[in-house]
mmCIF file of C-alpha atoms in Angstrom:
data_model
loop_
_atom_site.group_PDB
_atom_site.id
_atom_site.type_symbol
_atom_site.label_atom_id
_atom_site.label_comp_id
_atom_site.label_asym_id
_atom_site.label_seq_id
_atom_site.Cartn_x
_atom_site.Cartn_y
_atom_site.Cartn_z
ATOM 1 C CA MET A 245 -0.766 72.909 16.747
ATOM 2 C CA ARG A 246 3.059 72.691 15.334
ATOM 3 C CA GLU A 247 2.751 75.678 12.874
ATOM 4 C CA ALA A 248 5.035 78.272 15.508
ATOM 5 C CA ALA A 249 8.537 77.376 13.923
ATOM 6 C CA GLN A 250 7.508 76.116 10.301
ATOM 7 C CA GLN A 251 5.740 79.755 9.759
ATOM 8 C CA ILE A 252 9.477 81.069 9.098
ATOM 9 C CA LEU A 253 9.857 79.413 6.301
ATOM 10 C CA SER A 254 6.216 80.599 4.773
ATOM 11 C CA LYS A 255 6.333 84.289 6.249
ATOM 12 C CA GLY A 256 6.047 86.491 3.009
ATOM 13 C CA MET A 257 4.177 84.309 0.941
ATOM 14 C CA HIS A 258 1.259 85.061 -0.698
ATOM 15 C CA LEU A 259 -1.736 82.839 -1.920
ATOM 16 C CA HIS A 260 -1.838 81.823 -4.930
ATOM 17 C CA ARG A 261 -4.540 83.355 -7.047
ATOM 18 C CA PRO A 262 -5.636 81.230 -9.923
ATOM 19 C CA ALA A 263 -7.423 82.484 -13.099
ATOM 20 C CA ALA A 264 -10.655 83.729 -12.748
ATOM 21 C CA GLN A 265 -13.892 80.459 -12.946
ATOM 22 C CA PRO A 266 -17.208 80.070 -12.450
ATOM 23 C CA SER A 267 -17.880 79.922 -8.468
ATOM 24 C CA MET A 268 -21.350 80.413 -6.342
ATOM 25 C CA ARG A 269 -22.629 83.668 -5.165
ATOM 26 C CA ASP A 270 -19.411 85.332 -3.672
ATOM 27 C CA ILE A 271 -20.878 86.472 0.270
ATOM 28 C CA ASN A 272 -17.413 88.542 0.329
ATOM 29 C CA PRO A 273 -16.980 91.808 -2.081
ATOM 30 C CA PRO A 274 -13.501 92.394 -2.078
ATOM 31 C CA PRO A 275 -12.716 95.818 -0.624
ATOM 32 C CA PRO A 276 -12.993 99.025 -2.435
ATOM 33 C CA ASN A 277 -9.997 100.191 -4.560
ATOM 34 C CA ALA A 278 -8.264 96.611 -3.536
ATOM 35 C CA ALA A 279 -5.131 95.918 -5.281
ATOM 36 C CA PRO A 280 -2.842 93.154 -5.617
ATOM 37 C CA SER A 281 0.359 92.900 -3.560
ATOM 38 C CA THR A 282 3.757 92.745 -5.339
ATOM 39 C CA PRO A 283 6.667 91.110 -3.995
ATOM 40 C CA GLU A 284 9.674 93.033 -3.280
ATOM 41 C CA PRO A 285 12.775 92.272 -4.758
ATOM 42 C CA GLU A 286 15.012 90.063 -2.698
ATOM 43 C CA THR A 287 17.753 92.353 -1.195
ATOM 44 C CA THR A 288 20.352 91.740 1.533
ATOM 45 C CA HIS A 289 19.684 93.976 4.740
ATOM 46 C CA ALA A 290 22.248 96.766 5.998
ATOM 47 C CA ARG A 291 23.713 95.600 9.626
ATOM 48 C CA GLY A 292 21.490 96.273 11.877
ATOM 49 C CA GLN A 293 18.366 96.943 9.936
ATOM 50 C CA ALA A 294 15.088 94.587 9.951
ATOM 51 C CA PRO A 295 15.464 91.631 7.805
ATOM 52 C CA ASN A 296 13.016 91.647 4.674
ATOM 53 C CA PRO A 297 10.169 89.730 5.955
ATOM 54 C CA ALA A 298 9.367 88.347 2.233
ATOM 55 C CA THR A 299 12.843 87.866 1.489
ATOM 56 C CA HIS A 300 14.835 86.326 4.423
ATOM 57 C CA PRO A 301 11.477 85.290 6.780
ATOM 58 C CA ALA A 302 13.884 82.993 8.971
ATOM 59 C CA GLU A 303 16.087 85.748 9.565
ATOM 60 C CA PHE A 304 12.944 88.466 9.972
ATOM 61 C CA ALA A 305 11.324 85.795 12.928
ATOM 62 C CA GLN A 306 14.528 85.171 14.368
ATOM 63 C CA ASP A 307 15.432 89.464 14.693
ATOM 64 C CA MET A 308 11.571 89.954 15.996
ATOM 65 C CA LEU A 309 11.786 87.222 18.792
ATOM 66 C CA ASN A 310 14.901 88.906 20.069
ATOM 67 C CA ARG A 311 13.847 92.246 19.858
ATOM 68 C CA MET A 312 11.187 90.754 22.135
ATOM 69 C CA GLY A 313 13.259 88.864 24.336
ATOM 70 C CA ILE A 314 12.326 86.071 23.857
ATOM 71 C CA LYS A 315 14.768 83.534 23.958
ATOM 72 C CA LEU A 316 14.044 80.399 21.446
ATOM 73 C CA ASP A 317 16.624 79.579 18.650
ATOM 74 C CA LEU A 318 14.046 78.786 15.865
ATOM 75 C CA GLN A 319 16.683 76.842 13.901
ATOM 76 C CA ALA A 320 17.993 74.877 16.792
ATOM 77 C CA ASN A 321 14.240 73.783 17.495
ATOM 78 C CA LEU A 322 12.862 73.869 13.864
ATOM 79 C CA ASP A 323 12.436 69.833 13.941
ATOM 80 C CA ARG A 324 11.176 69.018 17.128
ATOM 81 C CA ALA A 325 8.773 72.129 16.751
ATOM 82 C CA ILE A 326 7.151 70.681 13.358
ATOM 83 C CA ASP A 327 7.305 67.522 15.178
ATOM 84 C CA LEU A 328 8.265 65.326 11.880
ATOM 85 C CA GLY A 329 6.837 62.081 13.631
ATOM 86 C CA SER A 330 3.959 63.522 12.719
ATOM 87 C CA LEU A 331 4.457 64.075 8.971
ATOM 88 C CA HIS A 332 2.962 60.879 8.110
ATOM 89 C CA HIS A 333 1.132 59.684 5.017
ATOM 90 C CA ALA A 334 -2.595 60.289 4.732
ATOM 91 C CA PRO A 335 -4.772 57.629 5.842
ATOM 92 C CA ALA A 336 -6.411 55.560 3.200
ATOM 93 C CA SER A 337 -9.932 56.410 2.828
ATOM 94 C CA GLU A 338 -12.288 54.441 5.215
ATOM 95 C CA PRO A 339 -15.246 52.820 3.751
ATOM 96 C CA LEU A 340 -18.647 54.538 3.536
ATOM 97 C CA PRO A 341 -21.540 53.519 4.621
ATOM 98 C CA GLU A 342 -24.140 52.377 1.206
ATOM 99 C CA GLY A 343 -25.577 55.742 -0.229
ATOM 100 C CA ALA A 344 -23.068 58.016 1.406
ATOM 101 C CA GLN A 345 -20.560 60.270 -0.628
ATOM 102 C CA PHE A 346 -17.603 62.019 0.047
ATOM 103 C CA ILE A 347 -17.136 64.416 -2.329
ATOM 104 C CA ARG A 348 -14.505 66.702 -3.488
ATOM 105 C CA GLY A 349 -15.334 70.447 -4.499
ATOM 106 C CA SER A 350 -13.622 74.278 -4.683
ATOM 107 C CA TYR A 351 -14.246 77.552 -4.064
ATOM 108 C CA SER A 352 -12.864 80.625 -5.164
ATOM 109 C CA ASN A 353 -13.451 84.358 -4.534
ATOM 110 C CA HIS A 354 -11.530 87.350 -4.504
ATOM 111 C CA ALA A 355 -9.116 86.454 -1.815
ATOM 112 C CA GLY A 356 -8.131 83.249 -3.268
ATOM 113 C CA MET A 357 -9.138 79.171 -4.207
ATOM 114 C CA ARG A 358 -9.661 76.413 -1.677
ATOM 115 C CA ASN A 359 -10.424 72.727 -2.083
ATOM 116 C CA TYR A 360 -12.562 70.901 0.044
ATOM 117 C CA LYS A 361 -14.425 67.264 0.746
ATOM 118 C CA LEU A 362 -18.611 66.930 1.446
ATOM 119 C CA TYR A 363 -20.075 64.679 3.154
ATOM 120 C CA ILE A 364 -23.098 63.488 2.452
ATOM 121 C CA PRO A 365 -24.708 60.883 4.294
ATOM 122 C CA SER A 366 -26.885 58.240 3.527
ATOM 123 C CA SER A 367 -29.997 59.362 5.265
ATOM 124 C CA TYR A 368 -29.880 62.365 2.741
ATOM 125 C CA HIS A 369 -32.947 62.259 0.100
ATOM 126 C CA GLY A 370 -33.283 65.502 -1.266
ATOM 127 C CA HIS A 371 -34.619 66.997 2.560
ATOM 128 C CA ALA A 372 -32.895 69.704 4.766
ATOM 129 C CA MET A 373 -29.940 68.527 6.841
ATOM 130 C CA PRO A 374 -27.789 70.995 9.052
ATOM 131 C CA LEU A 375 -24.510 71.857 7.932
ATOM 132 C CA LEU A 376 -20.591 71.727 10.132
ATOM 133 C CA VAL A 377 -17.988 72.708 8.520
ATOM 134 C CA MET A 378 -14.425 71.148 9.861
ATOM 135 C CA LEU A 379 -11.408 73.275 10.017
ATOM 136 C CA HIS A 380 -8.436 71.158 10.059
ATOM 137 C CA GLY A 381 -5.260 71.475 12.329
ATOM 138 C CA CYS A 382 -1.264 72.237 10.582
ATOM 139 C CA THR A 383 0.087 69.565 8.806
ATOM 140 C CA GLN A 384 -3.450 67.550 8.205
ATOM 141 C CA ASN A 385 -6.179 67.703 5.717
ATOM 142 C CA PRO A 386 -9.348 67.077 4.916
ATOM 143 C CA ASP A 387 -9.189 63.183 4.768
ATOM 144 C CA ASP A 388 -6.564 62.853 8.104
ATOM 145 C CA PHE A 389 -9.254 64.896 9.786
ATOM 146 C CA ALA A 390 -12.587 62.858 8.949
ATOM 147 C CA ALA A 391 -10.441 59.796 9.668
ATOM 148 C CA GLY A 392 -9.263 61.306 12.889
ATOM 149 C CA THR A 393 -12.189 63.273 14.407
ATOM 150 C CA GLN A 394 -14.582 60.521 13.191
ATOM 151 C CA MET A 395 -16.756 63.227 12.472
ATOM 152 C CA ASN A 396 -18.152 61.686 9.375
ATOM 153 C CA GLN A 397 -19.577 58.183 11.989
ATOM 154 C CA VAL A 398 -21.194 60.818 13.890
ATOM 155 C CA ALA A 399 -22.661 62.767 11.419
ATOM 156 C CA GLU A 400 -23.785 59.510 9.193
ATOM 157 C CA GLU A 401 -25.751 58.498 12.642
ATOM 158 C CA MET A 402 -26.880 62.291 13.579
ATOM 159 C CA GLY A 403 -27.757 62.785 9.460
ATOM 160 C CA CYS A 404 -25.741 66.163 9.265
ATOM 161 C CA PHE A 405 -23.394 67.281 5.845
ATOM 162 C CA VAL A 406 -20.252 68.033 6.647
ATOM 163 C CA VAL A 407 -17.689 70.041 4.628
ATOM 164 C CA TYR A 408 -13.528 70.370 5.435
ATOM 165 C CA PRO A 409 -12.525 72.816 3.633
ATOM 166 C CA GLU A 410 -8.675 72.019 2.763
ATOM 167 C CA GLN A 411 -5.529 74.492 3.436
ATOM 168 C CA PRO A 412 -2.806 74.035 0.573
ATOM 169 C CA ALA A 413 0.440 74.686 1.117
ATOM 170 C CA ASN A 414 1.088 77.759 -1.181
ATOM 171 C CA ALA A 415 -1.000 79.423 1.343
ATOM 172 C CA ASN A 416 0.973 78.237 4.447
ATOM 173 C CA HIS A 417 4.007 75.934 4.400
ATOM 174 C CA SER A 418 2.922 73.559 7.148
ATOM 175 C CA LYS A 419 -1.117 73.739 5.593
ATOM 176 C CA CYS A 420 -2.095 75.604 9.020
ATOM 177 C CA TRP A 421 -4.704 78.316 8.959
ATOM 178 C CA ASN A 422 -3.336 81.796 9.298
ATOM 179 C CA TRP A 423 -5.376 82.391 12.409
ATOM 180 C CA PHE A 424 -2.391 85.248 13.451
ATOM 181 C CA ASN A 425 -2.642 87.349 10.347
ATOM 182 C CA ALA A 426 -4.372 90.620 11.032
ATOM 183 C CA ILE A 427 -5.758 90.079 7.227
ATOM 184 C CA ASP A 428 -6.978 86.811 8.100
ATOM 185 C CA GLN A 429 -9.182 88.300 11.201
ATOM 186 C CA GLN A 430 -11.538 90.741 8.989
ATOM 187 C CA ARG A 431 -14.722 89.795 7.424
ATOM 188 C CA GLY A 432 -14.895 90.224 3.530
ATOM 189 C CA GLN A 433 -10.759 89.325 3.853
ATOM 190 C CA GLY A 434 -8.564 86.644 3.584
ATOM 191 C CA GLU A 435 -9.462 82.780 4.459
ATOM 192 C CA PRO A 436 -12.546 84.090 7.103
ATOM 193 C CA SER A 437 -14.074 84.874 3.445
ATOM 194 C CA ILE A 438 -13.487 81.856 1.749
ATOM 195 C CA ILE A 439 -14.360 79.593 4.817
ATOM 196 C CA ALA A 440 -17.867 81.656 4.933
ATOM 197 C CA GLY A 441 -18.181 81.188 1.121
ATOM 198 C CA ILE A 442 -17.775 77.722 1.098
ATOM 199 C CA ALA A 443 -20.152 77.453 3.494
ATOM 200 C CA GLN A 444 -22.642 79.319 1.461
ATOM 201 C CA GLN A 445 -21.861 77.474 -1.584
ATOM 202 C CA ILE A 446 -22.922 74.183 -0.117
ATOM 203 C CA ILE A 447 -26.123 76.032 1.340
ATOM 204 C CA GLU A 448 -26.753 76.834 -2.098
ATOM 205 C CA GLY A 449 -25.972 73.742 -3.816
ATOM 206 C CA TYR A 450 -28.116 71.808 -1.326
ATOM 207 C CA PRO A 451 -30.980 72.006 1.193
ATOM 208 C CA VAL A 452 -29.308 72.564 3.768
ATOM 209 C CA ASN A 453 -31.662 74.000 7.528
ATOM 210 C CA GLU A 454 -29.637 77.301 7.436
ATOM 211 C CA ARG A 455 -30.768 77.644 11.212
ATOM 212 C CA GLN A 456 -28.307 74.580 11.949
ATOM 213 C CA VAL A 457 -25.021 75.984 10.036
ATOM 214 C CA TYR A 458 -21.581 75.194 12.572
ATOM 215 C CA VAL A 459 -18.146 75.678 12.093
ATOM 216 C CA ALA A 460 -15.710 74.242 14.799
ATOM 217 C CA GLY A 461 -12.049 73.654 14.208
ATOM 218 C CA LEU A 462 -8.944 72.151 15.728
ATOM 219 C CA SER A 463 -5.596 73.899 16.649
ATOM 220 C CA ALA A 464 -5.396 76.416 14.112
ATOM 221 C CA GLY A 465 -8.403 75.441 12.516
ATOM 222 C CA GLY A 466 -9.866 76.314 16.028
ATOM 223 C CA ALA A 467 -8.220 79.254 16.120
ATOM 224 C CA MET A 468 -10.102 80.030 13.039
ATOM 225 C CA ALA A 469 -12.954 78.711 13.746
ATOM 226 C CA VAL A 470 -13.417 81.477 16.476
ATOM 227 C CA ILE A 471 -12.815 83.879 13.695
ATOM 228 C CA VAL A 472 -15.082 82.640 10.983
ATOM 229 C CA GLY A 473 -17.910 82.381 13.781
ATOM 230 C CA THR A 474 -17.632 85.617 14.846
ATOM 231 C CA LEU A 475 -17.189 87.502 11.892
ATOM 232 C CA TYR A 476 -20.225 85.689 10.475
ATOM 233 C CA PRO A 477 -22.746 84.792 13.144
ATOM 234 C CA GLU A 478 -25.623 85.370 10.592
ATOM 235 C CA LEU A 479 -23.990 82.573 8.458
ATOM 236 C CA PHE A 480 -23.074 80.302 11.743
ATOM 237 C CA ALA A 481 -25.928 79.444 14.818
ATOM 238 C CA ALA A 482 -22.507 77.794 16.921
ATOM 239 C CA VAL A 483 -18.894 76.984 17.024
ATOM 240 C CA GLY A 484 -17.006 74.216 18.391
ATOM 241 C CA VAL A 485 -13.061 74.759 19.575
ATOM 242 C CA HIS A 486 -10.987 71.989 20.618
ATOM 243 C CA SER A 487 -7.429 73.204 21.297
ATOM 244 C CA GLY A 488 -7.452 76.804 19.609
ATOM 245 C CA LEU A 489 -7.342 80.402 20.715
ATOM 246 C CA PRO A 490 -9.561 83.427 21.227
ATOM 247 C CA PHE A 491 -10.563 86.155 18.721
ATOM 248 C CA ALA A 492 -7.251 88.198 17.770
ATOM 249 C CA SER A 493 -5.131 86.943 20.166
ATOM 250 C CA ALA A 494 -2.312 87.412 17.929
ATOM 251 C CA GLN A 495 -1.430 89.794 14.599
ATOM 252 C CA ASP A 496 1.964 88.276 13.733
ATOM 253 C CA LEU A 497 4.490 85.275 14.281
ATOM 254 C CA PRO A 498 6.219 86.700 17.391
ATOM 255 C CA SER A 499 2.653 87.277 19.267
ATOM 256 C CA ALA A 500 1.445 83.695 18.000
ATOM 257 C CA LEU A 501 4.315 82.232 19.608
ATOM 258 C CA THR A 502 3.679 83.811 22.588
ATOM 259 C CA ALA A 503 -0.129 83.278 22.821
ATOM 260 C CA MET A 504 0.591 79.909 22.370
ATOM 261 C CA LYS A 505 3.183 79.710 24.723
ATOM 262 C CA ARG A 506 1.819 82.082 27.637
ATOM 263 C CA GLY A 507 -2.134 81.985 26.529
ATOM 264 C CA VAL A 508 -3.125 85.410 26.904
ATOM 265 C CA SER A 509 -3.775 87.480 29.518
ATOM 266 C CA LYS A 510 -7.162 89.130 28.496
ATOM 267 C CA ALA A 511 -8.676 87.986 25.662
ATOM 268 C CA ALA A 512 -10.321 90.964 23.522
ATOM 269 C CA LYS A 513 -13.764 91.825 23.872
ATOM 270 C CA ALA A 514 -14.724 90.787 20.542
ATOM 271 C CA GLY A 515 -18.057 88.931 19.188
ATOM 272 C CA ASN A 516 -21.129 88.568 20.133
ATOM 273 C CA GLY A 517 -23.165 86.847 23.014
ATOM 274 C CA SER A 518 -25.553 85.042 20.984
ATOM 275 C CA GLN A 519 -23.712 82.500 19.035
ATOM 276 C CA PRO A 520 -23.336 79.684 21.462
ATOM 277 C CA ILE A 521 -19.514 77.749 21.992
ATOM 278 C CA ILE A 522 -18.568 74.539 22.930
ATOM 279 C CA VAL A 523 -14.840 74.437 23.528
ATOM 280 C CA PHE A 524 -12.482 70.876 24.630
ATOM 281 C CA HIS A 525 -8.985 71.374 25.812
ATOM 282 C CA GLY A 526 -6.170 68.848 27.213
ATOM 283 C CA ASP A 527 -5.336 70.634 30.298
ATOM 284 C CA SER A 528 -1.344 68.664 29.282
ATOM 285 C CA ASP A 529 -1.280 71.074 26.306
ATOM 286 C CA THR A 530 2.286 71.733 25.851
ATOM 287 C CA THR A 531 1.492 73.205 22.118
ATOM 288 C CA VAL A 532 -1.632 75.756 22.729
ATOM 289 C CA ASN A 533 -1.794 77.008 26.293
ATOM 290 C CA PRO A 534 -4.737 75.720 28.095
ATOM 291 C CA ARG A 535 -5.765 79.062 29.197
ATOM 292 C CA ASN A 536 -6.510 79.864 25.893
ATOM 293 C CA GLY A 537 -9.351 77.689 26.260
ATOM 294 C CA GLU A 538 -10.242 79.708 29.074
ATOM 295 C CA GLN A 539 -10.073 82.681 27.321
ATOM 296 C CA VAL A 540 -11.995 81.360 24.181
ATOM 297 C CA MET A 541 -14.786 80.711 27.219
ATOM 298 C CA ALA A 542 -14.392 84.087 28.790
ATOM 299 C CA GLN A 543 -14.577 85.848 25.276
ATOM 300 C CA ARG A 544 -17.703 84.359 24.288
ATOM 301 C CA LEU A 545 -19.192 85.253 27.380
ATOM 302 C CA HIS A 546 -18.150 89.057 27.762
ATOM 303 C CA HIS A 547 -22.083 89.692 26.460
ATOM 304 C CA HIS A 548 -23.717 87.710 29.625
ATOM 305 C CA ARG A 549 -22.575 88.810 33.096
ATOM 306 C CA GLY A 550 -25.076 87.099 34.584
ATOM 307 C CA ALA A 551 -24.507 83.437 33.278
ATOM 308 C CA ARG A 552 -24.776 80.864 35.523
ATOM 309 C CA PRO A 553 -22.217 77.582 35.469
ATOM 310 C CA SER A 554 -22.344 74.480 36.556
ATOM 311 C CA VAL A 555 -19.314 71.837 36.893
ATOM 312 C CA GLN A 556 -19.893 68.348 36.586
ATOM 313 C CA SER A 557 -16.812 65.817 36.732
ATOM 314 C CA GLY A 558 -16.470 62.466 34.976
ATOM 315 C CA ALA A 559 -14.629 59.546 33.664
ATOM 316 C CA VAL A 560 -13.789 57.809 30.302
ATOM 317 C CA PRO A 561 -13.257 53.570 31.158
ATOM 318 C CA ASN A 562 -9.571 53.285 31.473
ATOM 319 C CA GLY A 563 -9.105 56.936 30.200
ATOM 320 C CA TYR A 564 -9.076 60.350 31.133
ATOM 321 C CA SER A 565 -11.248 62.444 33.703
ATOM 322 C CA TYR A 566 -12.865 65.386 32.155
ATOM 323 C CA THR A 567 -14.461 68.449 33.921
ATOM 324 C CA GLN A 568 -17.531 70.073 32.376
ATOM 325 C CA THR A 569 -18.675 73.169 32.833
ATOM 326 C CA THR A 570 -21.646 74.676 31.403
ATOM 327 C CA HIS A 571 -23.026 78.335 31.188
ATOM 328 C CA THR A 572 -26.528 79.076 30.707
ATOM 329 C CA THR A 573 -28.494 82.118 31.004
ATOM 330 C CA ALA A 574 -30.791 82.852 34.167
ATOM 331 C CA ASP A 575 -33.629 81.298 32.208
ATOM 332 C CA GLY A 576 -31.535 78.165 31.417
ATOM 333 C CA THR A 577 -30.609 78.811 28.312
ATOM 334 C CA PRO A 578 -27.329 77.465 26.861
ATOM 335 C CA LEU A 579 -24.086 79.599 26.229
ATOM 336 C CA GLY A 580 -21.738 77.387 26.257
ATOM 337 C CA GLU A 581 -19.546 74.436 27.454
ATOM 338 C CA HIS A 582 -15.768 74.300 28.402
ATOM 339 C CA TRP A 583 -14.583 70.484 28.670
ATOM 340 C CA VAL A 584 -11.521 70.122 30.585
ATOM 341 C CA VAL A 585 -9.516 66.835 29.361
ATOM 342 C CA HIS A 586 -7.021 65.846 32.206
ATOM 343 C CA GLY A 587 -4.097 64.670 31.232
ATOM 344 C CA ALA A 588 -4.747 65.064 27.577
ATOM 345 C CA GLY A 589 -2.119 66.993 25.321
ATOM 346 C CA HIS A 590 -2.786 68.597 22.465
ATOM 347 C CA ALA A 591 -4.775 66.304 20.626
ATOM 348 C CA TRP A 592 -8.599 65.674 19.189
ATOM 349 C CA SER A 593 -10.486 64.072 22.277
ATOM 350 C CA GLY A 594 -11.898 60.597 21.529
ATOM 351 C CA GLY A 595 -10.857 60.547 18.219
ATOM 352 C CA SER A 596 -9.172 57.862 15.982
ATOM 353 C CA SER A 597 -5.567 56.400 15.924
ATOM 354 C CA SER A 598 -6.583 56.359 12.280
ATOM 355 C CA GLY A 599 -5.806 60.028 11.873
ATOM 356 C CA SER A 600 -2.858 62.224 13.461
ATOM 357 C CA TYR A 601 -3.521 64.565 16.653
ATOM 358 C CA THR A 602 -5.721 62.631 18.269
ATOM 359 C CA ASP A 603 -6.429 60.717 21.873
ATOM 360 C CA ALA A 604 -8.691 58.145 22.120
ATOM 361 C CA LYS A 605 -8.716 58.312 25.678
ATOM 362 C CA GLY A 606 -10.824 61.469 26.365
ATOM 363 C CA PRO A 607 -14.343 62.127 25.915
ATOM 364 C CA ASP A 608 -15.889 61.769 22.135
ATOM 365 C CA ALA A 609 -15.467 65.657 21.267
ATOM 366 C CA SER A 610 -17.110 64.905 17.951
ATOM 367 C CA ARG A 611 -20.387 63.761 19.366
ATOM 368 C CA GLU A 612 -20.185 66.151 21.899
ATOM 369 C CA MET A 613 -20.133 68.925 19.399
ATOM 370 C CA LEU A 614 -22.575 67.494 17.416
ATOM 371 C CA ARG A 615 -25.372 67.099 20.099
ATOM 372 C CA PHE A 616 -24.108 70.455 21.405
ATOM 373 C CA PHE A 617 -24.892 71.748 18.170
ATOM 374 C CA ARG A 618 -28.067 70.330 17.880
ATOM 375 C CA THR A 619 -29.479 71.186 21.527
ATOM 376 C CA VAL A 620 -28.608 75.473 20.930
ATOM 377 C CA SER A 621 -30.244 75.455 17.420
#
């Protein structure tokens, strides 16, 4: 999640609101008396006065960091923080199995519009199947994320729909999901409402098994998966988080930078304990502190004081070793799994080099997530 520095270029931007167009039922009605925000006119700020975040985003971000005592020169570190080497062209679409489809769609509600791509496996013949919502990381898109995670290939084997919502640059300059904005941590508002709406649109358009709807993501997408799962527990049966952060770990850019760098000392007691979760994190991740993975799991287990952990270790041939901790209730019901990949950085474990932010030397996170989801629902 290299979004931290890039946010200075998008702070204060408003979501593009397209003209009204037909869509499926809106499960997230706008709050009463909601009114569209109006951009402030550009003005220069007086000496000693905080810069206007809408008109001077870079200066505002630097000023906030200085006030918090965080010594970080955003401008000097911008290129390194963004990791320009990762901004490559989207990979060519991989050949699909005969009968399979990877189609485009869109969804809009009061919070905005998002495009998505839906994978329909070749085994689909009108019968009910599970649905997985996959949220990409910063600078990525549906094709890149699908190629890197190889989730479509696993879904083809297991018989599962996979939908990839796309975050556009006009919503976030680095195409990051805005997990750190307060408005995007509320049910019925912001990006969570759009993502939940996309899932509902697929459910209404295809025979989805509504007891087997899941959400997962990487980095900023992983943080947003936690948020969406927490806000819509009746819609999502389980959550998958790779290199993400716990719910409400930040409320703005400065607190996001702090959470990413240091982790959170204590996760907010949010969500509910009925939703199983699987977490992957590399212990050499220098972009999102691995402590965040621990707090994601701790947050979900807060409602299960009597959870019983069991630990087992393993290793990928010619790859990384890992520690898998499984948490269950007293009667053996699975609550969650926490995979720590030793030596891995900020990358999808077991992924393909055909996509960005992947590391083939780790255990196959895509396969393990779908296996876990099938086990718990």
